Short mmCIF file of C-alpha atoms in Angstrom, two decimals:
data_model
loop_
_atom_site.label_atom_id
_atom_site.label_comp_id
_atom_site.label_asym_id
_atom_site.label_seq_id
_atom_site.Cartn_x
_atom_site.Cartn_y
_atom_site.Cartn_z
CA MET T 1 15.12 -16.33 -7.08
CA ILE T 2 14.43 -12.85 -5.77
CA LEU T 3 12.52 -12.14 -2.58
CA GLU T 4 10.64 -8.84 -2.44
CA LEU T 5 9.15 -7.49 0.78
CA ASP T 6 6.80 -4.61 1.54
CA CYS T 7 6.96 -4.22 5.32
CA GLY T 8 3.95 -2.19 6.41
CA ASN T 9 2.69 -1.18 9.81
CA SER T 10 0.44 -4.21 10.19
CA PHE T 11 1.62 -6.86 7.73
CA ILE T 12 4.51 -7.94 5.52
CA LYS T 13 3.56 -8.42 1.90
CA TRP T 14 5.98 -10.74 0.11
CA ARG T 15 6.57 -12.36 -3.23
CA VAL T 16 9.24 -14.56 -4.80
CA LEU T 17 10.27 -13.90 -8.39
CA GLU T 18 12.22 -16.04 -10.79
CA LEU T 19 15.58 -14.51 -11.70
CA SER T 20 14.15 -13.19 -14.95
CA GLU T 21 11.73 -11.10 -12.80
CA ALA T 22 9.02 -11.99 -15.29
CA THR T 23 7.24 -14.60 -13.19
CA VAL T 24 5.88 -14.46 -9.67
CA ARG T 25 6.51 -17.91 -8.27
CA ALA T 26 4.84 -17.39 -4.89
CA GLU T 27 3.34 -14.55 -2.86
CA GLY T 28 1.52 -13.92 0.37
CA ILE T 29 0.97 -11.77 3.45
CA ALA T 30 2.56 -12.47 6.83
CA GLY T 31 1.60 -11.05 10.19
CA SER T 32 5.06 -11.29 11.73
CA ASP T 33 8.73 -11.91 10.95
CA ILE T 34 8.43 -15.49 12.19
CA ALA T 35 5.36 -16.15 10.05
CA LEU T 36 7.21 -14.78 7.02
CA ILE T 37 10.23 -17.04 7.54
CA GLU T 38 7.96 -20.05 8.09
CA SER T 39 6.02 -19.33 4.89
CA LEU T 40 9.21 -19.05 2.86
CA VAL T 41 10.83 -22.16 4.34
CA ALA T 42 7.70 -24.13 3.44
CA LEU T 43 8.06 -23.29 -0.26
CA PRO T 44 9.37 -26.31 -2.20
CA GLY T 45 12.57 -25.75 -4.12
CA LEU T 46 13.16 -22.27 -2.74
CA LEU T 47 16.65 -20.99 -3.58
CA LEU T 48 16.93 -17.30 -2.82
CA THR T 49 19.85 -15.44 -4.32
CA ARG T 50 18.76 -11.85 -3.71
CA CYS T 51 16.36 -9.87 -1.55
CA ARG T 52 15.10 -6.30 -1.62
CA LEU T 53 12.66 -4.66 0.72
CA VAL T 54 10.91 -1.46 1.65
CA SER T 55 9.91 -0.79 5.24
CA VAL T 56 7.91 1.86 7.06
CA ARG T 57 8.76 0.23 10.38
CA ALA T 58 11.18 1.48 13.00
CA LEU T 59 14.83 1.01 12.12
CA GLU T 60 15.31 -1.52 14.90
CA GLU T 61 12.41 -3.65 13.65
CA THR T 62 13.69 -3.53 10.08
CA ASP T 63 17.24 -4.45 11.14
CA LYS T 64 15.86 -7.39 13.13
CA LEU T 65 14.00 -8.70 10.07
CA ILE T 66 17.06 -8.30 7.84
CA ALA T 67 19.18 -10.23 10.34
CA ALA T 68 16.57 -13.02 10.40
CA LEU T 69 16.56 -13.24 6.60
CA VAL T 70 20.35 -13.39 6.45
CA ALA T 71 20.41 -16.10 9.13
CA ALA T 72 17.69 -18.18 7.47
CA PHE T 73 18.69 -17.90 3.83
CA GLY T 74 22.20 -16.45 3.68
CA VAL T 75 21.01 -13.82 1.25
CA ALA T 76 22.16 -10.22 0.88
CA VAL T 77 19.37 -7.72 1.50
CA SER T 78 18.95 -4.35 -0.25
CA CYS T 79 16.74 -1.82 1.54
CA ALA T 80 15.09 1.03 -0.36
CA ALA T 81 16.10 4.49 0.85
CA SER T 82 14.70 7.98 0.44
CA ALA T 83 15.84 10.18 -2.43
CA GLN T 84 15.20 13.71 -3.63
CA GLU T 85 14.77 12.52 -7.20
CA MET T 86 14.53 9.14 -8.89
CA GLY T 87 12.96 7.67 -12.00
CA GLY T 88 11.95 11.13 -13.20
CA VAL T 89 10.00 11.85 -9.98
CA ARG T 90 11.02 14.76 -7.72
CA ASN T 91 10.15 14.38 -4.05
CA GLY T 92 7.86 17.23 -3.05
CA TYR T 93 8.32 17.13 0.72
CA ASP T 94 10.17 20.00 2.41
CA ASP T 95 12.29 17.29 4.06
CA PHE T 96 12.39 14.48 1.50
CA GLN T 97 13.41 11.92 4.13
CA ARG T 98 10.11 12.40 5.97
CA LEU T 99 8.01 11.09 3.08
CA GLY T 100 6.93 7.50 3.76
CA MET T 101 8.88 4.99 1.72
CA ASP T 102 5.75 3.13 0.67
CA ARG T 103 4.28 6.34 -0.76
CA TRP T 104 7.56 7.21 -2.49
CA LEU T 105 7.88 3.84 -4.19
CA ALA T 106 4.23 3.82 -5.22
CA MET T 107 4.79 7.21 -6.86
CA LEU T 108 7.85 5.93 -8.71
CA GLY T 109 5.90 2.95 -9.98
CA ALA T 110 2.87 5.02 -10.96
CA PHE T 111 4.87 7.61 -12.89
CA LYS T 112 6.72 4.85 -14.73
CA LEU T 113 3.46 3.17 -15.74
CA ALA T 114 1.61 6.39 -16.57
CA SER T 115 4.43 8.34 -18.26
CA GLY T 116 2.56 11.45 -17.25
CA ALA T 117 0.49 13.12 -14.55
CA CYS T 118 -1.00 10.71 -12.04
CA LEU T 119 -2.93 10.45 -8.80
CA VAL T 120 -1.92 7.61 -6.51
CA LEU T 121 -4.54 6.43 -4.01
CA ASP T 122 -3.38 3.82 -1.49
CA PHE T 123 -5.78 2.16 0.94
CA GLY T 124 -4.06 0.27 3.73
CA THR T 125 -3.83 0.97 7.45
CA ALA T 126 -3.90 4.61 6.38
CA ALA T 127 -5.46 6.06 3.24
CA THR T 128 -3.10 8.26 1.24
CA ALA T 129 -3.25 10.38 -1.89
CA ASP T 130 -0.28 11.73 -3.85
CA PHE T 131 -0.24 14.02 -6.88
CA ILE T 132 2.55 13.75 -9.47
CA GLY T 133 2.61 16.27 -12.31
CA PRO T 134 3.39 15.56 -15.96
CA ASP T 135 7.00 16.67 -15.39
CA GLY T 136 7.41 14.25 -12.45
CA GLY T 137 7.08 16.92 -9.79
CA HIS T 138 5.39 15.67 -6.61
CA LEU T 139 2.84 18.29 -5.59
CA GLY T 140 2.25 16.74 -2.17
CA GLY T 141 -0.46 14.55 -0.76
CA PHE T 142 -2.92 13.69 1.97
CA ILE T 143 -3.08 11.09 4.75
CA CYS T 144 -6.14 10.02 6.69
CA PRO T 145 -7.20 6.92 8.65
CA GLY T 146 -7.84 3.87 6.51
CA MET T 147 -10.53 1.27 7.05
CA PRO T 148 -8.62 -0.66 9.76
CA LEU T 149 -7.92 2.47 11.80
CA MET T 150 -11.47 3.81 11.56
CA ARG T 151 -12.97 0.46 12.45
CA ASN T 152 -10.60 -0.19 15.35
CA GLN T 153 -11.05 3.29 16.82
CA LEU T 154 -14.81 2.83 16.92
CA ARG T 155 -14.45 -0.63 18.43
CA THR T 156 -11.97 0.62 21.02
CA HIS T 157 -13.74 3.79 22.13
CA THR T 158 -17.39 2.76 21.81
CA ARG T 159 -18.29 -0.02 24.22
CA LYS T 160 -21.33 -1.31 22.39
CA ILE T 161 -19.59 -1.69 19.03
CA ARG T 162 -18.45 -5.31 19.00
CA TYR T 163 -18.45 -7.59 15.95
CA ASP T 164 -16.14 -9.99 14.14
CA ASP T 165 -14.55 -9.86 10.69
CA ALA T 166 -17.12 -12.21 9.18
CA ALA T 167 -19.93 -9.86 10.20
CA ALA T 168 -17.99 -6.93 8.76
CA GLU T 169 -17.64 -8.69 5.41
CA ARG T 170 -21.35 -9.48 5.25
CA ALA T 171 -22.21 -5.87 6.09
CA LEU T 172 -20.41 -4.65 2.97
CA GLU T 173 -22.55 -6.64 0.56
CA ARG T 174 -24.51 -3.40 0.00
CA LEU T 175 -24.27 0.25 1.02
CA SER T 176 -27.83 1.08 2.05
CA PRO T 177 -28.27 2.69 5.48
CA GLY T 178 -27.35 0.17 8.14
CA ARG T 179 -30.02 -1.49 10.27
CA THR T 180 -27.48 -3.00 12.65
CA THR T 181 -24.40 -1.51 14.31
CA VAL T 182 -21.99 -3.51 12.19
CA GLU T 183 -23.74 -2.39 9.01
CA ALA T 184 -23.78 1.24 10.12
CA VAL T 185 -20.08 1.24 11.01
CA GLU T 186 -18.74 -0.69 8.02
CA ARG T 187 -20.86 1.11 5.45
CA GLY T 188 -20.23 4.51 7.05
CA CYS T 189 -16.45 4.02 7.00
CA THR T 190 -16.59 2.80 3.40
CA LEU T 191 -18.55 5.86 2.33
CA MET T 192 -15.98 8.08 4.05
CA LEU T 193 -13.24 6.45 1.99
CA ARG T 194 -15.25 6.89 -1.20
CA GLY T 195 -15.76 10.54 -0.32
CA PHE T 196 -11.99 10.86 0.10
CA VAL T 197 -11.52 9.45 -3.40
CA LEU T 198 -14.03 11.83 -4.97
CA THR T 199 -12.34 14.82 -3.33
CA GLN T 200 -8.92 13.78 -4.65
CA LEU T 201 -10.32 13.34 -8.15
CA GLU T 202 -11.81 16.84 -8.00
CA LEU T 203 -8.46 18.30 -6.94
CA ALA T 204 -6.60 16.41 -9.67
CA ARG T 205 -9.00 17.70 -12.33
CA GLY T 206 -8.30 21.21 -11.07
CA TYR T 207 -4.62 20.64 -11.86
CA TRP T 208 -4.75 18.63 -15.08
CA GLY T 209 -8.31 18.52 -16.41
CA GLU T 210 -8.89 14.94 -17.50
CA ASP T 211 -5.30 14.35 -18.61
CA PHE T 212 -4.06 12.19 -15.74
CA THR T 213 -4.01 8.54 -14.67
CA VAL T 214 -5.52 7.34 -11.40
CA PHE T 215 -3.95 4.39 -9.60
CA LEU T 216 -5.60 2.41 -6.82
CA THR T 217 -3.50 0.20 -4.59
CA GLY T 218 -3.52 -1.24 -1.07
CA GLY T 219 -5.51 -3.98 0.61
CA ASP T 220 -8.82 -2.08 0.72
CA ALA T 221 -8.67 -0.59 -2.79
CA ASP T 222 -11.60 -2.76 -3.89
CA LEU T 223 -13.86 -0.87 -1.46
CA VAL T 224 -13.52 2.34 -3.48
CA ARG T 225 -13.35 1.08 -7.06
CA ASP T 226 -16.90 2.23 -7.81
CA ALA T 227 -15.91 5.80 -6.89
CA ALA T 228 -13.13 5.82 -9.49
CA PRO T 229 -14.16 3.47 -12.32
CA GLN T 230 -11.49 4.95 -14.58
CA ALA T 231 -8.69 4.04 -12.18
CA ARG T 232 -6.06 1.38 -12.74
CA LEU T 233 -6.00 -1.16 -9.92
CA VAL T 234 -2.36 -2.14 -9.34
CA PRO T 235 -2.02 -4.17 -6.13
CA ASP T 236 1.77 -4.44 -6.48
CA LEU T 237 2.47 -0.80 -7.27
CA VAL T 238 5.01 -0.51 -4.44
CA PHE T 239 6.95 -3.44 -5.89
CA VAL T 240 7.17 -1.66 -9.24
CA GLY T 241 8.87 1.23 -7.47
CA LEU T 242 10.99 -1.10 -5.35
CA ALA T 243 12.56 -2.61 -8.47
CA MET T 244 13.51 0.91 -9.53
CA ALA T 245 14.93 1.90 -6.16
CA CYS T 246 16.86 -1.35 -5.67
CA PRO T 247 17.93 -2.67 -9.07
CA LEU T 248 19.62 -6.03 -8.66
CA SER T 249 21.27 -6.39 -12.06
#
């Protein structure tokens, strides 16, 4: 069995594949290294032989997680690294090592699936957009606060904005002007994300007309689906790229 990990700023997304890599046996999201280990240990019949991961965390944090995995399961761990070119995609950053690994792998996965020009929109802690041309050249991208950051900043810096996650979920049942603070905040932030999507689509059309594929990924991608009905929703896009960056055969 193969363990795949996407170690983000807030959570660790994980999944366990059968050796054939055709079947996802188990998957989940963990809030900490300990929670991840506990979730894996609880899986019946787990027999890990390989592990690969991508991390946007500090090197020390990533090394600590790798050590915990080795101690718990005795498995070798492959960690995705930056590259100037891979899978037909050319890194467009002036310093290729400064491009976030999650964005890089999502681009690799998107270009493989699209076999042509594509726009990758990822909605997690941050919202990102990346443009890959038909020849695999990365034109660059954009980063702005995602839903969690916008929400938390308003909660932190505005004393009267206080509500729980359940109230936030109810507020997003529609997008009419809010009549409560929670509705105004949640719907306003959602509309900002949708505006971000529409702007990226306009830019992409300026490059390629209508001849490009749009990919949506990340935990909050569902919030913007109506703004890009033509997009392909691929929750595990980073894992597609991870398999390319860390082949285990």
